[in-house]
Short mmCIF file of C-alpha atoms and ligand atoms in Angstrom, two decimals:
data_model
loop_
_atom_site.label_atom_id
_atom_site.label_comp_id
_atom_site.label_asym_id
_atom_site.label_seq_id
_atom_site.Cartn_x
_atom_site.Cartn_y
_atom_site.Cartn_z
CA MET A 81 109.59 103.62 104.04
CA PHE A 82 111.55 101.50 106.45
CA VAL A 83 109.80 101.73 109.83
CA ILE A 84 111.72 101.00 113.02
CA GLY A 85 109.63 100.64 116.20
CA GLU A 86 110.84 102.90 119.02
CA ARG A 87 109.11 101.38 122.04
CA ILE A 88 111.77 99.06 123.48
CA ASN A 89 113.53 101.99 125.10
CA GLY A 90 114.42 102.39 128.78
CA MET A 91 113.26 106.00 128.42
CA TYR A 92 109.74 104.63 129.00
CA LYS A 93 109.13 104.00 132.68
CA ALA A 94 107.32 100.68 132.14
CA VAL A 95 110.15 99.41 129.91
CA ARG A 96 112.75 100.54 132.44
CA GLU A 97 110.94 98.51 135.12
CA ALA A 98 110.61 95.48 132.84
CA ILE A 99 114.35 95.58 132.16
CA SER A 100 115.39 95.85 135.79
CA GLN A 101 112.95 93.09 136.81
CA GLN A 102 113.85 90.95 133.74
CA ASN A 103 110.16 90.76 132.84
CA SER A 104 110.54 89.01 129.49
CA ASP A 105 106.80 88.68 128.77
CA PHE A 106 106.40 92.46 128.83
CA ILE A 107 109.26 92.97 126.36
CA LYS A 108 108.12 90.11 124.09
CA ASP A 109 104.59 91.55 123.92
CA LEU A 110 105.99 94.98 123.07
CA ALA A 111 108.06 93.43 120.28
CA LYS A 112 105.12 91.46 118.83
CA GLU A 113 102.72 94.40 119.06
CA GLN A 114 105.05 96.67 117.10
CA ILE A 115 105.65 94.11 114.36
CA ALA A 116 101.91 93.42 114.13
CA ALA A 117 101.37 97.17 113.72
CA GLY A 118 103.68 97.22 110.70
CA ALA A 119 107.20 97.88 112.01
CA ASP A 120 109.95 96.47 109.76
CA ALA A 121 112.58 96.47 112.52
CA LEU A 122 112.84 97.24 116.23
CA ASP A 123 115.02 99.78 118.00
CA ILE A 124 116.44 98.40 121.22
CA THR A 125 117.97 100.58 123.88
CA VAL A 126 118.59 100.03 127.55
CA GLY A 127 118.32 103.73 128.39
CA PRO A 128 118.90 105.11 131.86
CA VAL A 129 118.56 101.81 133.76
CA LYS A 130 120.64 101.29 136.89
CA GLY A 131 122.92 98.24 136.66
CA ASP A 132 125.08 96.52 134.04
CA ALA A 133 123.97 98.02 130.71
CA LYS A 134 125.86 95.38 128.69
CA GLU A 135 124.09 92.52 130.43
CA TYR A 136 120.75 94.28 129.97
CA MET A 137 121.46 94.79 126.26
CA LYS A 138 122.27 91.07 125.85
CA TRP A 139 119.09 90.13 127.68
CA LEU A 140 117.00 92.51 125.55
CA VAL A 141 118.44 91.17 122.29
CA ASN A 142 117.78 87.57 123.31
CA THR A 143 114.32 88.30 124.65
CA VAL A 144 113.22 90.19 121.54
CA SER A 145 114.77 87.59 119.20
CA SER A 146 112.83 84.82 120.91
CA ALA A 147 109.56 86.67 120.19
CA VAL A 148 109.95 88.08 116.67
CA ASP A 149 112.04 87.53 113.57
CA ALA A 150 112.98 91.09 112.60
CA PRO A 151 116.13 93.17 112.16
CA LEU A 152 117.27 94.78 115.42
CA CYS A 153 118.45 98.38 115.62
CA ILE A 154 121.02 98.32 118.42
CA ASP A 155 120.84 101.76 120.03
CA SER A 156 123.35 103.21 122.48
CA PRO A 157 125.65 106.22 122.76
CA HIS A 158 128.38 103.78 123.91
CA PRO A 159 130.18 101.74 121.22
CA ASP A 160 131.00 98.90 123.64
CA ILE A 161 127.31 98.42 124.47
CA ILE A 162 126.43 98.42 120.75
CA GLU A 163 129.15 95.82 120.15
CA VAL A 164 127.68 93.47 122.76
CA GLY A 165 124.21 93.81 121.21
CA VAL A 166 125.36 93.25 117.63
CA LYS A 167 127.42 90.18 118.59
CA GLU A 168 124.54 88.71 120.55
CA ALA A 169 122.04 89.11 117.70
CA THR A 170 121.57 86.24 115.27
CA GLY A 171 119.79 88.08 112.44
CA ARG A 172 120.30 91.35 110.60
CA THR A 173 121.35 94.36 112.71
CA ILE A 174 121.42 98.12 112.37
CA ILE A 175 124.09 99.95 114.36
CA ASN A 176 122.53 103.00 116.05
CA SER A 177 124.68 105.02 115.95
CA LEU A 178 128.00 106.44 114.89
CA LYS A 179 129.17 110.04 115.20
CA LYS A 180 132.40 111.59 113.95
CA SER A 181 134.62 110.72 116.88
CA PRO A 182 137.78 108.57 116.81
CA GLU A 183 136.40 106.10 119.36
CA HIS A 184 133.19 105.59 117.38
CA LEU A 185 134.91 105.26 114.00
CA GLU A 186 137.53 102.80 115.28
CA LYS A 187 135.07 100.46 116.89
CA LEU A 188 131.87 100.72 114.88
CA ILE A 189 133.09 100.71 111.27
CA PRO A 190 134.81 97.29 111.55
CA LEU A 191 131.83 96.03 113.55
CA ALA A 192 129.48 97.07 110.73
CA ARG A 193 131.75 95.59 108.07
CA ASP A 194 132.28 92.24 109.80
CA ASN A 195 128.59 91.75 110.61
CA GLU A 196 127.20 93.29 107.42
CA SER A 197 125.19 95.64 109.62
CA ASP A 198 123.56 98.83 108.47
CA LEU A 199 125.13 101.88 110.06
CA ILE A 200 123.30 105.01 111.21
CA CYS A 201 125.62 108.02 111.01
CA LEU A 202 124.65 111.01 113.16
CA LEU A 203 125.68 114.32 111.62
CA MET A 204 127.64 115.40 114.68
CA THR A 205 131.14 115.18 116.13
CA ASP A 206 132.77 114.87 119.55
CA SER A 207 132.21 118.57 120.04
CA GLY A 208 128.48 118.44 119.32
CA ILE A 209 126.01 119.23 116.54
CA PRO A 210 127.22 121.72 113.89
CA HIS A 211 125.18 124.92 113.98
CA ASP A 212 124.29 125.16 110.32
CA ILE A 213 123.48 123.07 107.26
CA ASN A 214 126.97 123.44 105.77
CA GLY A 215 128.62 122.25 108.97
CA LYS A 216 126.43 119.14 108.93
CA LEU A 217 127.13 118.50 105.24
CA GLU A 218 130.86 118.64 105.94
CA VAL A 219 130.45 116.02 108.65
CA ALA A 220 128.39 113.89 106.24
CA VAL A 221 131.16 113.97 103.62
CA GLU A 222 133.84 113.08 106.18
CA LEU A 223 131.73 110.27 107.58
CA ILE A 224 130.89 108.71 104.24
CA GLU A 225 134.58 108.75 103.30
CA ALA A 226 135.66 107.13 106.57
CA VAL A 227 132.91 104.53 106.43
CA MET A 228 133.54 103.56 102.80
CA MET A 229 137.31 103.42 103.37
CA GLY A 230 136.55 101.04 106.21
CA GLY A 231 134.84 98.64 103.82
CA VAL A 232 131.16 99.37 104.45
CA GLU A 233 128.96 99.61 101.35
CA PRO A 234 127.25 103.01 100.84
CA SER A 235 123.90 101.19 100.66
CA HIS A 236 124.37 100.23 104.33
CA ILE A 237 124.76 103.85 105.46
CA TYR A 238 121.90 105.92 106.91
CA PHE A 239 122.44 109.63 107.56
CA ASP A 240 120.63 111.02 110.58
CA PRO A 241 120.29 114.84 110.49
CA ILE A 242 119.34 114.76 114.22
CA LEU A 243 115.79 115.91 114.68
CA LEU A 244 115.34 118.20 117.70
CA PRO A 245 112.12 119.06 119.57
CA VAL A 246 110.29 121.70 117.52
CA LYS A 247 109.33 123.38 120.78
CA ASN A 248 112.95 124.45 121.36
CA ALA A 249 114.37 124.40 117.84
CA GLN A 250 111.81 125.46 115.27
CA LYS A 251 114.41 126.74 112.80
CA ASP A 252 116.57 123.59 113.09
CA VAL A 253 113.55 121.43 112.31
CA ALA A 254 112.72 123.47 109.19
CA ASP A 255 116.39 123.31 108.15
CA THR A 256 116.34 119.50 108.07
CA PHE A 257 114.36 119.61 104.79
CA GLU A 258 117.03 121.65 103.02
CA LEU A 259 119.71 119.48 104.60
CA MET A 260 118.02 116.36 103.20
CA ASP A 261 117.85 117.96 99.73
CA GLN A 262 121.61 118.55 99.91
CA LEU A 263 122.40 115.08 101.30
CA ARG A 264 120.49 113.49 98.42
CA ILE A 265 122.99 114.79 95.88
CA LEU A 266 126.04 113.51 97.77
CA THR A 267 125.79 110.03 96.30
CA ASP A 268 124.22 108.27 93.34
CA PRO A 269 121.90 106.56 94.18
CA PRO A 270 120.93 109.00 96.97
CA PRO A 271 121.86 107.90 100.50
CA ASN A 272 119.43 106.46 103.01
CA MET A 273 118.23 108.97 105.57
CA ILE A 274 116.63 108.39 108.95
CA VAL A 275 115.22 110.42 111.86
CA GLY A 276 114.06 109.65 115.38
CA LEU A 277 110.59 111.04 114.69
CA SER A 278 109.22 111.37 118.23
CA ASN A 279 112.09 113.69 119.24
CA LEU A 280 110.21 116.31 117.23
CA SER A 281 107.16 116.45 119.44
CA GLN A 282 108.66 116.06 122.90
CA LYS A 283 106.85 118.22 125.46
CA ALA A 284 104.41 119.40 122.78
CA LYS A 285 100.63 119.11 122.79
CA TYR A 286 99.71 117.69 119.38
CA ARG A 287 102.32 114.95 119.26
CA SER A 288 100.75 112.62 116.74
CA LEU A 289 99.78 115.45 114.37
CA LEU A 290 103.27 116.97 114.53
CA ASN A 291 104.91 113.59 113.98
CA ARG A 292 102.85 112.52 110.99
CA THR A 293 102.93 115.93 109.30
CA TYR A 294 106.73 116.17 109.60
CA CYS A 295 107.16 112.58 108.49
CA THR A 296 105.27 112.94 105.21
CA MET A 297 107.03 116.25 104.48
CA ALA A 298 110.44 114.69 105.14
CA MET A 299 109.57 111.70 102.94
CA SER A 300 109.14 114.09 100.03
CA HIS A 301 112.67 115.38 100.77
CA GLY A 302 114.14 111.88 100.62
CA LEU A 303 113.65 110.38 104.08
CA THR A 304 113.84 106.60 103.62
CA ALA A 305 113.56 105.36 107.22
CA ALA A 306 112.36 106.50 110.62
CA ILE A 307 112.34 105.36 114.23
CA VAL A 308 108.69 105.84 115.18
CA ASP A 309 105.88 104.70 117.43
CA PRO A 310 104.23 102.10 115.15
CA LEU A 311 101.30 101.88 117.56
CA ASP A 312 100.29 105.37 116.33
CA GLU A 313 97.76 104.23 113.75
CA LYS A 314 97.28 107.63 112.10
CA LEU A 315 101.04 107.95 111.62
CA MET A 316 101.31 104.49 110.04
CA LYS A 317 98.43 105.30 107.65
CA SER A 318 100.09 108.62 106.69
CA ILE A 319 103.36 106.83 105.95
CA LYS A 320 101.61 104.26 103.78
CA THR A 321 99.72 107.01 101.94
CA ALA A 322 102.89 109.05 101.34
CA ASP A 323 104.64 105.93 100.01
CA ILE A 324 101.87 105.59 97.44
CA LEU A 325 101.84 109.29 96.51
CA LEU A 326 105.62 109.17 96.01
CA ASP A 327 105.22 106.01 93.90
CA ARG A 328 107.38 104.00 96.28
CA GLU A 329 104.69 101.43 96.98
CA LEU A 330 104.04 99.05 94.11
CA TYR A 331 100.91 97.18 95.06
CA ALA A 332 98.57 100.09 95.78
CA LYS A 333 95.54 98.79 93.86
CA SER A 334 93.54 97.69 96.90
CA TYR A 335 94.28 100.98 98.69
CA LEU A 336 93.24 103.11 95.73
CA LYS A 337 90.15 101.11 94.79
CA GLY A 338 87.06 103.37 94.59
N1 THG B 526 118.20 109.14 116.08
C1 THG B 526 118.65 107.87 116.20
N2 THG B 526 118.26 107.06 117.21
C2 THG B 526 117.42 107.53 118.17
C3 THG B 526 116.91 108.83 118.08
C4 THG B 526 117.35 109.66 117.00
N3 THG B 526 117.03 106.71 119.18
C5 THG B 526 116.26 107.21 120.28
C6 THG B 526 115.33 108.33 119.85
N4 THG B 526 116.03 109.28 119.04
C7 THG B 526 114.13 107.77 119.10
N5 THG B 526 113.24 107.11 120.01
C8 THG B 526 112.38 107.80 120.83
C9 THG B 526 111.64 107.08 121.75
C10 THG B 526 110.74 107.72 122.57
C11 THG B 526 110.60 109.08 122.52
C12 THG B 526 111.32 109.82 121.61
C13 THG B 526 112.23 109.17 120.75
C14 THG B 526 109.66 109.80 123.41
N6 THG B 526 109.35 109.24 124.57
C15 THG B 526 108.43 109.78 125.53
C16 THG B 526 108.76 111.24 125.89
O1 THG B 526 109.96 111.53 126.09
O2 THG B 526 107.87 112.04 125.99
C17 THG B 526 108.48 108.96 126.79
C18 THG B 526 107.19 109.09 127.52
C19 THG B 526 107.08 108.11 128.64
O3 THG B 526 107.95 108.13 129.54
O4 THG B 526 106.12 107.35 128.65
O5 THG B 526 109.22 110.88 123.09
O6 THG B 526 116.98 110.83 116.86
N7 THG B 526 119.49 107.40 115.26
#
């Protein structure tokens, strides 16, 4: 499983403050901690910070790159902010994210192609999230066509079914498993799939339990990546265990030793 650390996100109050005060030590520590905990890449998003979001994104990319050597997942709803982040980065990048809208397709597909970035494709359009599984599958087919026509390899594409808080959308959460089963047969080999795991447990009591239970279930439906809190030790152990049970982890001898 490809684990992307979620913590460098202006949604967190302490991160928001660190960004507006340009506190680079705070951000560097957060980057190092997540990598030490087992993250393979780091999500980076300015979030709702007052000021010039493009400048903040540049600063975040440079600050994180000076602390760790890991792929950066450049996260923004605005293609021009993503562009700034991807161009500033020196290593591998993941574009987070694209939806089916002309503005997104025009800007982000060439950006992904020219920088050999991975590309997270949200299963939604300008007019929002389709209500049912079939609507989302239609968007997936249209997106994969547009992205491949634009010269991006299918292996660089990650579908994101958009995980909602289970508190408000219990049925939608359960539907993601069936959706993943259907997405898996769209391409051969099956496409990469990703979720923002902590969305699931927002405003809920047993956050860690909800997150790790969903994650291992989704892995058995083909989830290949997730944006998670890597500092959640129980979650990271569950992911490692599921990788072994699904025979995705080769060197399991020391784990399985009696
Ligand atoms: N898909 C993709 N990218 C994404 C998401 C997704 N990026 C952002 C998000 N969703 C994933 N990252 C987070 C990060 C934090 C939280 C949820 C998702 C979170 N934060 C605490 C909360 O809201 O309760 C903040 C608490 C605090 O302020 O301290 O839950 O789905 N492609």
